[in-house]
Structures are given as structure tokens and as C-alpha cells.
């Protein structure tokens, strides 16, 4: 982990807190983010990236993805079973 990665992560967490608020922590925004994450992962697995440029998910999807990846073994199992590969953000 590089310092620039930590800085980007802190900016992401601030964005979630400021723009998402309690809805992304406990509310309907989290539930819809999880539903939309499944659609997002299907989309990313089918199109990949365009000319090396990563696709950027909406904030609720990015938050749900972040939370899912906090359980890396479960996330890996899910991706392998559903897509045949692990889908990483930015790649």
C-alpha cells in the first residue's frame, strides 16, 4: 500500500460520509447499493475496461463494493463462482 493509495481511500471515505450519510450506513441507500452492485459486477465482467480506463461506479455501488471486499475470501468465492474471475476496482 502506497501513501497515495491511503490518501485516495480517505477521500473516498469522506465522500461516502458527506454525500451518503446515514443512508449509506444503515438505510435504503445501502440496500439499493447492494442490489445495484450485483448489476454493476455483471456489467464490468461483461465489458471490462475501455482502452485501459477503469469504469467508475456510482457512490452507493462503490460503498457496497468496498464493504463486500472487506471480507476478501467471501468476495473471491462469490466472484469466482459467478464470473470465473475476481473483479477488482480499477481493473
Short mmCIF file of C-alpha atoms in Angstrom, two decimals:
data_model
loop_
_atom_site.label_atom_id
_atom_site.label_comp_id
_atom_site.label_asym_id
_atom_site.label_seq_id
_atom_site.Cartn_x
_atom_site.Cartn_y
_atom_site.Cartn_z
CA UNK A 1 0.00 0.00 0.00
CA UNK A 2 1.39 3.34 -1.07
CA UNK A 3 0.71 6.71 0.63
CA UNK A 4 -1.21 7.89 -2.47
CA UNK A 5 -3.49 4.86 -2.09
CA UNK A 6 -4.20 5.78 1.53
CA UNK A 7 -4.95 9.35 0.55
CA UNK A 8 -7.39 8.20 -2.15
CA UNK A 9 -9.05 5.85 0.34
CA UNK A 10 -9.50 8.62 2.92
CA UNK A 11 -11.03 10.87 0.23
CA UNK A 12 -13.42 8.07 -0.72
CA UNK A 13 -14.49 7.54 2.91
CA UNK A 14 -15.06 11.29 3.34
CA UNK A 15 -17.15 11.36 0.18
CA UNK A 16 -19.28 8.48 1.46
CA UNK A 17 -19.76 10.23 4.78
CA UNK A 18 -20.56 13.67 3.34
CA UNK A 19 -22.67 12.66 0.35
CA UNK A 20 -24.10 9.35 1.50
CA UNK A 21 -24.65 9.94 5.19
CA UNK A 22 -26.65 7.54 7.31
CA UNK A 23 -28.49 6.24 4.25
CA UNK A 24 -25.35 4.50 3.05
CA UNK A 25 -24.53 3.19 6.51
CA UNK A 26 -27.92 1.88 7.59
CA UNK A 27 -30.71 2.88 5.26
CA UNK A 28 -32.34 2.18 1.95
CA UNK A 29 -29.36 3.61 0.06
CA UNK A 30 -27.24 0.74 1.34
CA UNK A 31 -29.83 -1.86 0.35
CA UNK A 32 -30.21 -0.42 -3.15
CA UNK A 33 -26.42 -0.11 -3.42
CA UNK A 34 -26.08 -3.83 -2.75
CA UNK A 35 -28.69 -4.64 -5.40
CA UNK A 36 -27.02 -2.29 -7.87
CA UNK A 37 -23.60 -3.77 -7.04
CA UNK A 38 -24.72 -7.12 -8.43
CA UNK A 39 -25.75 -5.42 -11.67
CA UNK A 40 -22.51 -3.42 -11.73
CA UNK A 41 -20.35 -6.52 -11.31
CA UNK A 42 -22.22 -8.28 -14.11
CA UNK A 43 -21.70 -5.23 -16.32
CA UNK A 44 -17.99 -4.92 -15.52
CA UNK A 45 -17.43 -8.64 -16.04
CA UNK A 46 -19.03 -8.42 -19.48
CA UNK A 47 -17.34 -5.25 -20.78
CA UNK A 48 -14.15 -4.96 -18.72
CA UNK A 49 -12.40 -1.64 -19.20
CA UNK A 50 -12.23 0.53 -22.26
CA UNK A 51 -8.70 1.14 -23.52
CA UNK A 52 -7.30 0.61 -20.04
CA UNK A 53 -9.61 3.16 -18.44
CA UNK A 54 -11.42 1.81 -15.38
CA UNK A 55 -15.16 2.20 -15.07
CA UNK A 56 -16.20 4.28 -12.06
CA UNK A 57 -19.25 3.07 -10.12
CA UNK A 58 -21.81 5.39 -8.55
CA UNK A 59 -21.19 6.18 -4.87
CA UNK A 60 -23.72 3.71 -3.44
CA UNK A 61 -22.29 0.92 -5.58
CA UNK A 62 -18.71 1.86 -4.71
CA UNK A 63 -19.59 1.77 -1.00
CA UNK A 64 -21.32 -1.62 -1.23
CA UNK A 65 -18.34 -2.94 -3.22
CA UNK A 66 -15.92 -1.58 -0.65
CA UNK A 67 -17.86 -3.25 2.18
CA UNK A 68 -18.08 -6.57 0.33
CA UNK A 69 -14.34 -6.56 -0.28
CA UNK A 70 -13.74 -6.22 3.49
CA UNK A 71 -14.47 -9.97 3.52
CA UNK A 72 -11.90 -10.91 0.86
CA UNK A 73 -12.35 -14.68 0.94
CA UNK A 74 -16.12 -14.41 0.58
CA UNK A 75 -15.73 -11.82 -2.17
CA UNK A 76 -13.27 -14.04 -4.03
CA UNK A 77 -15.55 -17.08 -3.72
CA UNK A 78 -18.54 -15.06 -4.98
CA UNK A 79 -16.66 -13.65 -7.97
CA UNK A 80 -15.12 -16.97 -8.99
CA UNK A 81 -18.47 -18.76 -8.72
CA UNK A 82 -20.39 -16.06 -10.58
CA UNK A 83 -17.88 -14.62 -13.07
CA UNK A 84 -14.97 -17.07 -13.20
CA UNK A 85 -12.53 -14.38 -12.01
CA UNK A 86 -12.14 -11.84 -9.25
CA UNK A 87 -13.30 -8.38 -10.32
CA UNK A 88 -11.11 -5.66 -8.87
CA UNK A 89 -11.94 -1.94 -8.83
CA UNK A 90 -9.96 -0.01 -11.39
CA UNK A 91 -9.02 -3.05 -13.34
#
